[in-house]
XYZ file of C-alpha atoms in Angstrom:
781
model
C -38.563 -18.572 -45.857
C -38.184 -22.261 -45.120
C -38.238 -22.874 -41.341
C -39.509 -26.458 -41.330
C -37.837 -29.409 -39.571
C -34.451 -30.044 -41.069
C -33.989 -26.525 -42.453
C -31.189 -24.090 -41.535
C -33.576 -21.688 -39.775
C -35.139 -24.520 -37.807
C -31.786 -25.662 -36.409
C -30.591 -22.104 -35.733
C -33.795 -21.587 -33.719
C -33.217 -24.826 -31.773
C -29.624 -23.768 -30.994
C -30.743 -20.334 -29.766
C -33.090 -21.898 -27.225
C -30.641 -24.610 -26.081
C -29.308 -24.099 -22.530
C -27.161 -27.182 -21.878
C -24.396 -29.202 -23.489
C -26.766 -32.179 -23.736
C -29.293 -30.186 -25.799
C -26.547 -28.822 -28.033
C -25.107 -32.304 -28.623
C -28.541 -33.677 -29.577
C -29.165 -30.787 -31.971
C -25.707 -31.224 -33.495
C -26.471 -34.907 -34.107
C -29.673 -33.958 -35.979
C -27.739 -31.364 -37.982
C -25.374 -34.111 -39.167
C -28.297 -36.462 -39.959
C -29.801 -33.772 -42.192
C -26.470 -33.122 -43.939
C -26.057 -29.538 -42.658
C -22.817 -30.076 -40.714
C -20.915 -27.688 -43.018
C -23.549 -24.951 -43.020
C -21.667 -21.872 -41.750
C -24.679 -20.217 -40.117
C -25.507 -23.356 -38.120
C -21.870 -24.117 -37.249
C -21.284 -20.502 -36.160
C -24.333 -20.502 -33.863
C -23.345 -23.942 -32.461
C -19.776 -22.748 -31.843
C -21.119 -19.686 -30.047
C -23.437 -21.735 -27.810
C -20.756 -24.327 -27.025
C -18.451 -21.570 -25.787
C -21.339 -20.172 -23.694
C -21.726 -23.496 -21.855
C -17.937 -23.731 -21.311
C -17.499 -26.557 -23.856
C -14.747 -24.642 -25.632
C -12.787 -27.784 -26.614
C -15.860 -29.125 -28.479
C -16.234 -25.729 -30.134
C -12.626 -25.907 -31.309
C -13.099 -29.451 -32.624
C -16.211 -28.334 -34.531
C -14.343 -25.373 -36.006
C -11.593 -27.662 -37.310
C -14.152 -29.677 -39.305
C -15.019 -26.642 -41.447
C -12.823 -26.466 -44.570
C -13.305 -22.732 -45.264
C -14.440 -20.841 -42.140
C -15.412 -17.233 -42.731
C -14.350 -14.209 -40.659
C -17.515 -14.302 -38.552
C -16.803 -17.874 -37.433
C -13.174 -16.990 -36.663
C -14.346 -14.070 -34.541
C -16.836 -16.223 -32.633
C -14.124 -18.700 -31.666
C -11.528 -15.991 -30.868
C -14.098 -14.495 -28.493
C -15.044 -17.945 -27.152
C -11.458 -18.783 -26.203
C -11.151 -15.393 -24.507
C -14.355 -15.876 -22.493
C -13.253 -19.386 -21.470
C -9.903 -18.218 -20.075
C -7.870 -19.659 -22.921
C -5.974 -16.524 -23.970
C -3.143 -18.347 -25.731
C -5.607 -20.298 -27.906
C -7.403 -17.043 -28.732
C -4.204 -15.268 -29.782
C -2.995 -18.330 -31.705
C -6.253 -18.426 -33.685
C -5.904 -14.708 -34.411
C -2.351 -15.299 -35.651
C -3.533 -18.212 -37.842
C -6.265 -16.004 -39.329
C -3.780 -13.228 -40.062
C -0.907 -15.324 -41.377
C -2.461 -18.412 -42.981
C -5.737 -17.265 -44.557
C -6.808 -14.687 -47.107
C -9.131 -13.115 -44.526
C -8.416 -9.720 -42.950
C -9.098 -9.120 -39.238
C -11.827 -6.588 -38.599
C -12.649 -4.444 -35.545
C -14.389 -7.396 -33.847
C -11.378 -9.677 -34.335
C -9.106 -7.101 -32.728
C -11.491 -6.307 -29.875
C -11.901 -10.007 -28.970
C -8.174 -10.777 -29.321
C -7.191 -7.721 -27.261
C -9.611 -8.807 -24.524
C -7.906 -12.227 -24.588
C -4.471 -10.561 -24.290
C -5.557 -9.196 -20.897
C -5.374 -12.772 -19.598
C -1.566 -12.978 -19.789
C 0.843 -12.040 -17.021
C 2.276 -9.126 -19.016
C 1.121 -6.798 -21.754
C 3.421 -7.869 -24.632
C 0.640 -9.563 -26.639
C -1.639 -6.582 -26.101
C 1.039 -4.158 -27.321
C 1.617 -6.336 -30.416
C -2.119 -6.378 -31.188
C -2.253 -2.627 -30.660
C 0.526 -2.238 -33.238
C -1.289 -4.494 -35.720
C -4.520 -2.522 -35.280
C -2.655 0.711 -36.018
C -1.167 -0.810 -39.201
C -4.617 -2.030 -40.275
C -6.160 1.371 -39.557
C -8.514 0.080 -36.863
C -6.931 1.467 -33.681
C -9.277 4.455 -33.649
C -12.377 2.252 -34.009
C -14.586 2.651 -30.943
C -14.883 -1.083 -30.363
C -11.106 -1.602 -30.603
C -10.304 1.569 -28.652
C -12.477 0.503 -25.720
C -10.777 -2.915 -25.674
C -7.319 -1.283 -25.705
C -8.182 1.138 -22.890
C -9.488 -1.773 -20.820
C -6.378 -3.862 -21.630
C -3.942 -1.195 -20.441
C -5.955 -0.629 -17.274
C -5.797 -4.379 -16.572
C -1.997 -4.069 -16.531
C -2.089 -0.807 -14.533
C -0.723 1.079 -17.534
C -2.776 4.138 -16.710
C -0.793 6.548 -18.902
C -1.095 4.298 -21.958
C -4.831 3.842 -21.361
C -5.194 7.622 -21.102
C -3.127 8.082 -24.271
C -5.373 5.718 -26.255
C -8.464 7.440 -24.870
C -7.139 10.920 -25.678
C -6.285 9.802 -29.223
C -9.827 8.668 -30.013
C -11.504 11.066 -32.446
C -14.910 9.728 -31.449
C -16.044 8.625 -27.985
C -19.217 6.853 -26.994
C -20.731 5.977 -23.626
C -19.053 2.556 -23.562
C -15.595 4.121 -23.998
C -16.246 6.708 -21.271
C -17.508 3.955 -18.953
C -14.365 1.914 -19.618
C -12.222 4.937 -18.764
C -14.118 5.783 -15.568
C -14.161 2.215 -14.237
C -10.533 1.564 -15.270
C -9.263 4.591 -13.361
C -11.231 3.504 -10.295
C -9.834 -0.051 -10.528
C -6.317 1.381 -10.558
C -6.909 3.507 -7.459
C -6.958 6.705 -9.558
C -10.110 7.752 -7.775
C -9.714 11.487 -8.332
C -9.007 10.805 -12.010
C -12.128 8.668 -12.261
C -14.275 11.461 -10.804
C -12.638 14.002 -13.147
C -13.384 11.780 -16.152
C -17.018 11.504 -15.083
C -17.237 15.291 -14.628
C -15.667 15.807 -18.060
C -18.137 13.373 -19.646
C -21.026 15.167 -17.989
C -19.725 18.616 -18.965
C -19.431 17.563 -22.621
C -23.065 16.521 -22.623
C -22.235 12.894 -23.346
C -25.135 10.540 -22.671
C -24.540 8.355 -19.636
C -26.305 5.242 -18.463
C -26.706 3.243 -15.272
C -23.363 1.541 -15.952
C -21.673 4.960 -15.888
C -23.089 5.664 -12.447
C -22.294 2.156 -11.222
C -18.687 2.705 -12.427
C -18.146 6.074 -10.727
C -19.753 5.262 -7.361
C -16.885 2.933 -6.170
C -14.336 5.746 -6.740
C -16.451 8.166 -4.704
C -16.859 5.518 -1.992
C -13.108 4.902 -1.720
C -12.487 8.626 -1.199
C -15.323 8.831 1.347
C -16.682 11.769 -0.622
C -20.177 11.670 0.854
C -21.301 14.992 -0.671
C -20.187 13.922 -4.161
C -21.909 10.579 -3.646
C -25.135 12.298 -2.635
C -24.889 14.430 -5.788
C -24.613 11.298 -7.937
C -27.547 9.804 -6.041
C -29.622 12.906 -6.890
C -28.530 12.625 -10.522
C -29.634 8.977 -10.585
C -33.033 9.974 -9.164
C -33.424 12.780 -11.720
C -32.670 10.424 -14.626
C -34.819 7.613 -13.236
C -31.818 5.342 -12.639
C -32.135 5.158 -8.865
C -34.055 1.896 -9.094
C -31.379 0.217 -11.210
C -30.122 -2.672 -9.101
C -26.450 -2.006 -9.952
C -26.736 1.684 -9.045
C -28.612 0.901 -5.828
C -26.047 -1.742 -4.904
C -23.233 0.756 -5.474
C -25.024 3.363 -3.350
C -25.491 0.849 -0.520
C -21.716 0.301 -0.564
C -21.027 4.053 -0.832
C -23.157 5.077 2.141
C -21.774 2.168 4.189
C -18.173 3.228 3.602
C -19.055 6.833 4.441
C -20.510 5.746 7.785
C -24.145 6.339 6.768
C -25.231 2.786 7.561
C -28.894 3.755 8.144
C -29.120 5.235 4.644
C -27.457 2.134 3.230
C -29.990 -0.060 5.053
C -32.883 2.086 3.721
C -31.658 1.793 0.117
C -31.179 -1.944 0.518
C -34.830 -2.125 1.606
C -35.860 -0.376 -1.635
C -34.613 -3.327 -3.698
C -37.762 -5.400 -4.190
C -36.026 -8.677 -4.920
C -32.403 -8.306 -3.789
C -30.121 -10.830 -5.403
C -26.938 -12.179 -3.907
C -24.973 -9.145 -5.219
C -27.245 -6.777 -3.282
C -26.967 -8.909 -0.170
C -23.187 -8.911 -0.574
C -23.089 -5.110 -0.602
C -25.131 -4.858 2.588
C -23.187 -7.631 4.348
C -19.933 -5.876 3.453
C -21.472 -2.570 4.552
C -22.259 -3.890 8.022
C -18.795 -5.465 8.271
C -17.080 -2.204 7.216
C -19.116 -0.443 9.929
C -17.874 -2.956 12.524
C -21.404 -4.320 12.921
C -20.469 -7.983 12.671
C -23.679 -9.055 14.389
C -25.860 -7.546 11.627
C -23.472 -8.791 8.966
C -23.751 -12.366 10.256
C -27.545 -12.060 10.641
C -27.927 -11.039 7.005
C -25.582 -13.828 5.921
C -27.706 -16.399 7.777
C -30.850 -14.869 6.265
C -29.366 -15.299 2.796
C -28.625 -18.960 3.515
C -32.140 -19.478 4.952
C -33.679 -18.178 1.714
C -31.836 -20.929 -0.109
C -29.720 -18.422 -2.013
C -26.374 -19.722 -3.157
C -23.708 -17.527 -1.610
C -20.599 -16.769 -3.621
C -17.027 -15.756 -2.933
C -17.986 -12.053 -2.787
C -20.448 -12.858 0.025
C -17.649 -14.447 2.043
C -15.201 -11.618 1.309
C -17.802 -9.088 2.516
C -18.357 -11.090 5.694
C -14.650 -11.291 6.577
C -13.838 -8.426 9.025
C -11.070 -6.851 6.938
C -11.882 -3.250 7.960
C -12.171 -3.982 11.693
C -10.183 -7.187 12.341
C -9.217 -6.538 15.960
C -11.124 -8.695 18.397
C -12.404 -10.900 15.593
C -9.773 -13.634 15.430
C -12.282 -16.316 16.443
C -14.823 -15.099 13.849
C -12.124 -15.148 11.160
C -11.147 -18.704 12.104
C -14.820 -19.756 11.978
C -15.235 -18.227 8.523
C -12.104 -20.059 7.393
C -13.557 -23.355 8.646
C -16.829 -22.658 6.795
C -14.860 -21.890 3.619
C -12.858 -25.099 3.973
C -16.051 -27.183 4.207
C -17.867 -25.351 1.410
C -14.915 -25.151 -0.988
C -14.548 -21.354 -0.941
C -11.024 -21.495 0.452
C -9.682 -22.303 -3.010
C -11.081 -18.980 -4.257
C -8.264 -16.447 -4.498
C -10.336 -13.460 -3.297
C -11.485 -15.352 -0.177
C -8.038 -16.608 0.814
C -6.634 -13.115 0.145
C -9.186 -11.473 2.464
C -8.453 -14.033 5.192
C -4.709 -13.531 4.704
C -5.177 -9.771 5.081
C -7.065 -10.156 8.369
C -4.484 -12.559 9.804
C -1.708 -10.138 8.843
C -3.502 -7.247 10.546
C -3.911 -9.381 13.660
C -0.162 -10.178 13.537
C -0.978 -13.857 12.941
C 1.722 -14.012 10.288
C 2.216 -17.775 10.360
C -1.505 -18.396 9.744
C -1.451 -15.825 6.943
C 1.573 -17.403 5.262
C 0.090 -20.897 5.540
C -3.091 -19.695 3.796
C -1.015 -17.983 1.128
C 1.170 -21.032 0.498
C -1.809 -23.403 0.335
C -3.786 -21.213 -2.077
C -3.933 -23.197 -5.361
C -4.348 -20.141 -7.559
C -2.623 -17.034 -6.290
C -3.782 -13.758 -7.823
C -1.774 -10.544 -7.829
C -3.994 -9.409 -4.935
C -2.887 -12.519 -2.985
C 0.780 -11.618 -3.386
C 0.041 -7.979 -2.522
C -1.761 -9.001 0.664
C 1.127 -11.116 1.923
C 3.812 -8.580 0.939
C 1.817 -5.802 2.611
C 1.319 -7.995 5.693
C 5.041 -8.553 6.088
C 5.683 -4.824 5.651
C 3.020 -3.770 8.173
C 4.450 -6.163 10.760
C 8.018 -4.925 10.306
C 9.196 -8.072 8.490
C 10.627 -5.978 5.692
C 13.276 -8.401 4.476
C 10.650 -11.121 4.040
C 8.446 -8.618 2.169
C 11.280 -7.808 -0.231
C 12.137 -11.492 -0.701
C 8.504 -12.323 -1.524
C 8.330 -9.338 -3.869
C 11.327 -10.618 -5.838
C 9.669 -14.050 -6.016
C 6.403 -12.496 -7.230
C 8.183 -10.696 -10.072
C 8.661 -14.032 -11.892
C 4.881 -14.586 -11.872
C 3.196 -11.164 -12.068
C 3.999 -7.599 -13.004
C 3.529 -5.353 -9.959
C 0.613 -2.944 -9.782
C 0.348 0.281 -7.734
C -0.649 -1.650 -4.595
C 2.449 -3.863 -4.843
C 4.690 -0.883 -5.419
C 3.380 1.150 -2.468
C 3.867 -1.833 -0.143
C 7.424 -2.518 -1.264
C 8.357 1.177 -1.136
C 7.093 1.188 2.448
C 9.435 -1.738 3.164
C 12.342 0.185 1.585
C 11.457 3.203 3.728
C 11.446 1.100 6.897
C 14.830 -0.409 6.096
C 16.265 2.877 4.873
C 17.995 1.125 1.957
C 18.225 3.781 -0.736
C 19.660 1.544 -3.481
C 16.676 -0.805 -3.237
C 14.295 2.160 -3.252
C 15.953 3.519 -6.409
C 15.706 0.077 -8.022
C 11.951 0.115 -7.327
C 11.797 3.677 -8.715
C 13.380 2.451 -11.966
C 10.881 -0.400 -12.021
C 8.029 2.106 -11.652
C 9.305 4.036 -14.662
C 9.691 0.877 -16.760
C 6.131 -0.206 -15.902
C 4.673 3.282 -16.557
C 3.254 3.554 -13.047
C 4.469 7.100 -12.339
C 1.057 8.667 -12.884
C -0.498 6.922 -9.894
C -0.837 9.325 -6.952
C -0.331 6.572 -4.359
C 2.870 5.381 -6.049
C 4.233 8.940 -6.270
C 3.347 9.592 -2.639
C 5.074 6.368 -1.586
C 8.178 7.479 -3.535
C 8.225 10.832 -1.711
C 7.943 8.979 1.599
C 10.664 6.477 0.652
C 13.208 9.120 -0.389
C 12.523 11.155 2.753
C 12.932 8.136 5.044
C 16.030 6.954 3.184
C 17.740 10.289 3.829
C 17.250 11.980 0.432
C 15.020 14.849 1.478
C 16.010 16.961 -1.561
C 14.947 14.217 -3.997
C 11.733 13.770 -2.017
C 10.908 17.484 -2.409
C 11.749 17.435 -6.124
C 9.297 14.571 -6.665
C 6.705 16.315 -4.499
C 6.956 19.537 -6.522
C 6.559 17.625 -9.801
C 3.249 16.115 -8.661
C 0.311 17.898 -10.305
C -2.170 16.065 -8.066
C -1.624 15.818 -4.307
C -3.913 14.416 -1.627
C -3.631 14.802 2.141
C -1.391 11.708 2.350
C 1.063 13.305 -0.105
C 1.302 16.497 1.944
C 1.665 14.461 5.136
C 4.550 12.438 3.655
C 6.519 15.576 2.800
C 5.763 17.373 6.096
C 6.742 14.229 8.020
C 9.931 13.967 5.955
C 10.959 17.500 6.897
C 10.273 16.649 10.550
C 12.498 13.562 10.356
C 15.335 15.668 8.991
C 14.890 18.443 11.566
C 13.676 21.017 9.026
C 10.913 22.412 11.215
C 10.568 25.769 9.457
C 10.252 24.101 6.047
C 7.604 21.774 7.507
C 5.668 24.792 8.819
C 5.870 26.558 5.453
C 4.569 23.454 3.705
C 1.785 23.030 6.257
C 0.614 26.595 5.651
C 0.838 26.062 1.883
C -1.315 22.949 2.272
C -3.986 24.908 4.142
C -3.835 27.630 1.473
C -4.525 25.084 -1.309
C -7.689 23.981 0.494
C -6.545 20.485 1.466
C -8.053 19.681 4.877
C -5.494 18.371 7.419
C -6.154 15.127 9.257
C -4.801 13.556 12.430
C -1.588 12.429 10.722
C -0.980 15.977 9.419
C -1.116 17.413 12.927
C 1.060 14.604 14.268
C 3.652 15.232 11.535
C 3.799 19.003 12.014
C 3.915 18.740 15.829
C 6.728 16.193 15.479
C 8.606 18.638 13.234
C 8.173 21.408 15.817
C 9.340 19.047 18.564
C 12.594 18.196 16.795
C 13.416 21.818 15.982
C 12.566 23.529 19.267
C 9.601 25.446 17.842
C 7.649 25.616 21.115
C 5.414 28.597 20.391
C 4.603 27.358 16.879
C 3.812 23.867 18.177
C 1.528 25.265 20.850
C -0.331 27.395 18.257
C -0.839 24.399 15.960
C -2.117 22.236 18.821
C -4.664 24.909 19.753
C -5.621 25.425 16.100
C -6.131 21.682 15.693
C -8.738 21.734 18.453
C -10.398 25.146 18.021
C -10.110 25.872 14.269
C -10.316 22.375 12.818
C -12.442 20.697 15.504
C -10.077 17.753 15.760
C -10.084 15.705 18.964
C -6.430 15.077 19.899
C -5.281 11.482 20.323
C -2.706 10.237 22.844
C 0.023 10.673 20.183
C -0.810 14.368 19.750
C -0.619 14.959 23.501
C 2.700 13.059 23.567
C 4.064 15.393 20.873
C 3.150 18.443 22.948
C 4.841 16.901 25.983
C 7.884 16.238 23.788
C 7.884 19.835 22.499
C 7.818 21.266 26.032
C 10.211 18.646 27.420
C 12.889 19.015 24.746
C 12.811 22.775 25.296
C 13.559 22.179 28.974
C 10.076 23.172 30.144
C 9.662 19.982 32.184
C 7.430 21.491 34.880
C 5.079 22.846 32.207
C 5.137 19.448 30.466
C 4.136 17.670 33.688
C 1.376 20.220 34.276
C 0.164 19.705 30.700
C -0.071 15.951 31.337
C -2.057 16.452 34.543
C -4.590 18.638 32.674
C -5.104 16.154 29.851
C -8.780 15.182 29.345
C -7.743 11.592 28.608
C -5.722 9.198 30.749
C -2.028 9.640 29.820
C -0.515 6.411 28.564
C 2.902 4.965 27.835
C 3.611 7.268 24.869
C 2.981 10.434 26.901
C 4.979 9.425 29.982
C 7.744 8.023 27.741
C 8.139 11.415 26.057
C 8.477 13.077 29.447
C 11.075 10.567 30.662
C 13.119 11.043 27.479
C 13.138 14.793 28.066
C 14.248 14.227 31.665
C 17.290 12.346 30.343
C 18.208 15.234 28.053
C 17.895 17.815 30.831
C 19.040 15.516 33.701
C 15.950 16.106 35.861
C 15.800 13.158 38.248
C 12.801 14.317 40.308
C 10.355 14.493 37.395
C 12.044 11.412 35.898
C 11.076 9.506 39.038
C 7.400 10.515 38.574
C 7.416 9.522 34.896
C 9.273 6.241 35.441
C 6.937 5.117 38.241
C 4.006 5.540 35.857
C 5.846 3.739 33.076
C 6.895 0.799 35.263
C 3.247 0.468 36.218
C 1.899 0.739 32.665
C 4.619 -1.177 30.785
C 6.730 -3.171 33.266
C 8.376 -5.311 30.598
C 9.973 -2.448 28.647
C 13.702 -2.355 29.412
C 14.214 1.013 27.726
C 12.578 2.975 30.529
C 14.818 1.333 33.142
C 17.882 2.141 31.045
C 16.786 5.778 30.699
C 16.231 6.140 34.437
C 19.570 4.475 35.180
C 21.311 6.871 32.763
C 19.613 9.855 34.425
C 20.963 8.752 37.826
C 24.410 8.137 36.293
C 24.419 11.601 34.718
C 23.638 12.988 38.189
C 26.512 10.809 39.525
C 24.060 8.956 41.745
C 25.674 5.633 40.902
C 24.102 3.559 43.730
C 20.593 4.331 42.450
C 21.687 3.697 38.859
C 23.009 0.301 39.947
C 19.766 -0.417 41.803
C 17.704 0.218 38.645
C 20.007 -2.015 36.596
C 19.672 -4.744 39.226
C 15.873 -4.646 38.820
C 16.368 -5.314 35.108
C 18.595 -8.315 35.916
C 16.234 -9.687 38.551
C 13.251 -9.498 36.212
C 15.339 -11.028 33.414
C 14.463 -8.172 31.072
C 16.577 -7.854 27.958
C 17.760 -4.588 26.485
C 17.400 -4.231 22.714
C 20.934 -4.649 21.347
C 22.203 -1.690 19.359
C 23.211 -2.266 15.755
C 24.115 -0.065 12.816
C 23.672 -0.717 9.103
C 25.720 0.778 6.297
C 25.125 0.187 2.608
C 28.102 0.039 0.246
C 26.957 -0.266 -3.346
C 24.072 -2.705 -3.111
C 25.523 -4.660 -0.196
C 24.448 -3.995 3.379
C 26.830 -4.449 6.317
C 25.568 -4.643 9.903
C 27.713 -3.891 12.964
C 27.099 -4.394 16.678
C 29.108 -2.884 19.555
C 32.608 -4.382 19.709
C 31.907 -6.363 16.526
C 34.923 -8.262 15.125
C 33.104 -10.540 12.671
C 33.534 -8.400 9.553
C 36.085 -9.645 6.951
C 37.833 -6.246 7.082
C 37.926 -6.035 10.894
C 41.666 -5.307 11.036
C 41.319 -2.324 8.664
C 38.192 -1.070 10.464
C 39.870 -1.027 13.895
C 43.010 0.510 12.415
C 40.864 3.337 11.012
C 39.100 3.638 14.384
C 42.446 4.009 16.177
C 43.503 6.622 13.621
C 40.276 8.559 14.144
C 40.563 8.324 17.930
C 44.055 9.836 17.741
C 42.895 12.718 15.553
C 39.899 13.327 17.796
C 42.150 13.603 20.857
C 44.465 15.968 18.983
C 41.416 18.133 18.240
C 40.595 18.212 21.974
C 37.702 15.755 21.914
C 36.750 14.293 25.280
C 34.858 11.012 25.440
C 31.390 11.230 27.033
C 31.333 8.321 29.505
C 28.840 9.507 32.084
C 26.158 6.971 31.154
C 28.550 4.039 30.952
C 28.657 1.539 33.826
C 30.009 3.314 36.904
C 31.842 0.406 38.525
C 34.629 0.139 35.944
C 37.726 2.228 35.331
C 37.428 5.439 33.259
C 39.829 4.084 30.630
C 37.644 0.998 30.200
C 34.556 3.209 29.858
C 36.270 5.079 27.009
C 37.036 1.784 25.308
C 33.369 0.722 25.599
C 31.979 3.804 23.850
C 34.811 3.777 21.310
C 33.531 0.539 19.800
C 29.851 1.500 19.570
C 28.270 0.120 16.406
C 27.862 3.497 14.676
C 31.572 4.271 15.051
C 32.498 0.904 13.541
C 30.105 1.536 10.635
C 31.572 5.009 10.004
C 35.114 3.627 10.120
C 34.149 0.977 7.574
C 32.489 3.627 5.405
C 35.693 5.635 5.388
C 37.807 2.716 4.135
C 35.194 1.294 1.734
C 34.261 4.479 -0.163
C 36.099 7.098 -2.199
C 37.326 10.265 -0.436
C 34.651 12.956 -0.357
C 31.809 10.449 -0.730
C 28.801 10.876 1.535
C 28.492 8.184 4.223
C 25.008 7.000 5.266
C 24.334 4.784 8.271
C 21.184 3.572 10.049
C 21.081 2.994 13.840
C 18.210 0.996 15.364
C 18.383 2.977 18.648
C 18.748 6.656 19.510
C 22.310 7.778 18.825
C 24.214 8.297 22.092
C 25.726 11.619 23.139
C 29.327 10.462 22.719
C 28.777 9.098 19.203
C 26.890 12.255 18.243
C 29.720 14.504 19.413
C 32.364 12.280 17.859
C 30.586 12.121 14.499
C 30.421 15.902 14.322
C 34.183 16.130 14.657
C 34.813 13.154 12.328
C 32.835 14.941 9.583
C 35.181 17.903 9.928
C 38.420 15.906 10.189
C 37.635 13.681 7.186
C 35.810 16.373 5.155
C 32.912 13.978 4.707
C 29.147 14.435 4.943
C 27.836 11.747 7.310
C 24.102 11.054 7.405
C 22.831 9.092 10.410
C 19.275 7.814 10.726
C 18.590 6.764 14.300
C 15.354 5.574 15.938
C 14.055 9.152 16.163
C 15.263 11.160 13.194
C 18.000 12.003 10.689
C 21.264 13.724 11.559
C 23.250 15.362 8.739
C 26.836 15.940 9.914
C 28.976 18.369 7.923
C 32.052 20.466 8.817
C 31.697 19.633 12.516
C 28.037 20.631 12.759
C 24.879 18.495 12.957
C 21.627 19.517 11.288
C 19.752 18.822 14.538
C 21.579 21.666 16.254
C 22.352 19.240 19.123
C 18.611 19.134 19.740
C 17.515 15.534 19.488
């Protein structure tokens, strides 16, 4: 075969060894000199190499000089455009091949074009290519199938990815790896582990990439025992020295708190590259060992290694941000100088830390200045707003994001959390419809967030229906439903569900115990609550936190066992804080015990002197005892210290419009009708023998004026508006930002009977379902 200077083989060999655009350009010039510029083998290799060195425009220009390109050359350029982040050019070339030539796309054409389709903001091109591959009989080809599975995972279309996978008559290691890693990327960690187990059970050969794909899922679930099993498997198959497997194991053991093991494995890597260093740096940071993380980072720089964006992301204290504001600012300054701040993953990690530190303005500035926002960037900012209670801003940013990106499970869980905080059911249902349209229902985190949203928006029946339909439930799912029952005062149902959870083998965590104790507290289940608290410590070995102790105080206090509650506090092994003493003071208000209230309030004034609520509670306790001078004295302290009480307001949603009322509000366009309805209700209430509860109103005004004050409380105005703005028999739902007062609670019970309406009230503590003159809380709130 001729391989001398100027021959085809000679130039193909030169092109294979070329590593720069300069070398390729020189070789191309010699190709032209020797009259081989139309030789397809040479042009194809040159096109391939040009795309490798990111000179995709030169590759395109070269392609256009060939009068009759073959399928191989088309495929090379379709792939080249895809690799060089030019998805539209890749798809356009595919379309030209299909529509304007006599050539027929093969499995490689489809695989490369489908990979390019993953670069768009939605999946419409991918779906079209999928359809074409079905028509051409190539959809079941392994190469095409793997590309399709990966495409759908990129758009979080887990069900469609699973459907393609299930429809494949033949599966190889690459396809299984794509499935395992895709599930992990979409937070379907249990699904990823199941897929790996299924692959193993079928006797499918696996490689180091399989193990590297499954380890992140195991790490996210903190499944140390499973991780150790995979480690043993890697050792048995001789894959434990593979750098990707070792790097994954370093990350796994770090996230599971086994930092010494992670450090040992890192030491086994003879020549750790920057990826290995990144894993260990991130491991130290996730273990809150910022000193070691920074030391390793400096060591990497000292070795002359070029750090990358992943190094910086690992260094940023995302897992333990508190107390590290200065470090975060320093990292930001370093990134600004070194150019890393323009990297989306870096700015996203910094945004996340600032959000967790409640530095929202700094977070938003970073977000706004980011030149290339990824979906993760939007998710970080939306989640940050939600976590800091800025729910309306979260929803506004979510709507803005929808014009740029399709939401993924992370986006959806954040926005459902915002809906749950606001209690706006219509918005939650809109998001639910969006989930169905985007085929995101299969994600366990999305389903769990839906259960939580419906429960917190007052639809406990819908929450339970969704819960029962879930084939896969984790501890967070069970917690959401148990907590929902607690919010609605269904303590017995919460207990039944808790026992069912234990029976299924799901281990409870701190949130589980908090949720079930809360449910017992709001239903008067003292004995049951006490048994669960003891079981938490003795059977499950869980060390109670301040919140768990506060729940026990609340359980005893609400049941009127105030002396026992105080004794319980004095025997606590940890110093009782604001939450514990606040629970006791609240119980004192309910049972009008001024002596224990004095003990609790003195502690609270010492621990949290700026909180007006405790002064108001103490003042109300004195007023209820008709000790008006002392009540006035407490109120005077509030005035002297210039403390401000949180103003009460009530929200009601009519259709998709929210209306907010404050006490004595006359700003609503239908004020005249609202007050007319209020007068009508007041008359009917008096006819029914209702007596206004005015004991906690200011004592130095006339009784008639006190009645007028409580008459125009925000919740009564909202109910009156609901009655005139909705059809007879329609359920009325309102949300109060504070605890509903005794007078409004009693009045609402009677209003539900007079008007034959179901009235659902969500206050700061729980839900009240009023029907036929009775409240679901049993007057125990």
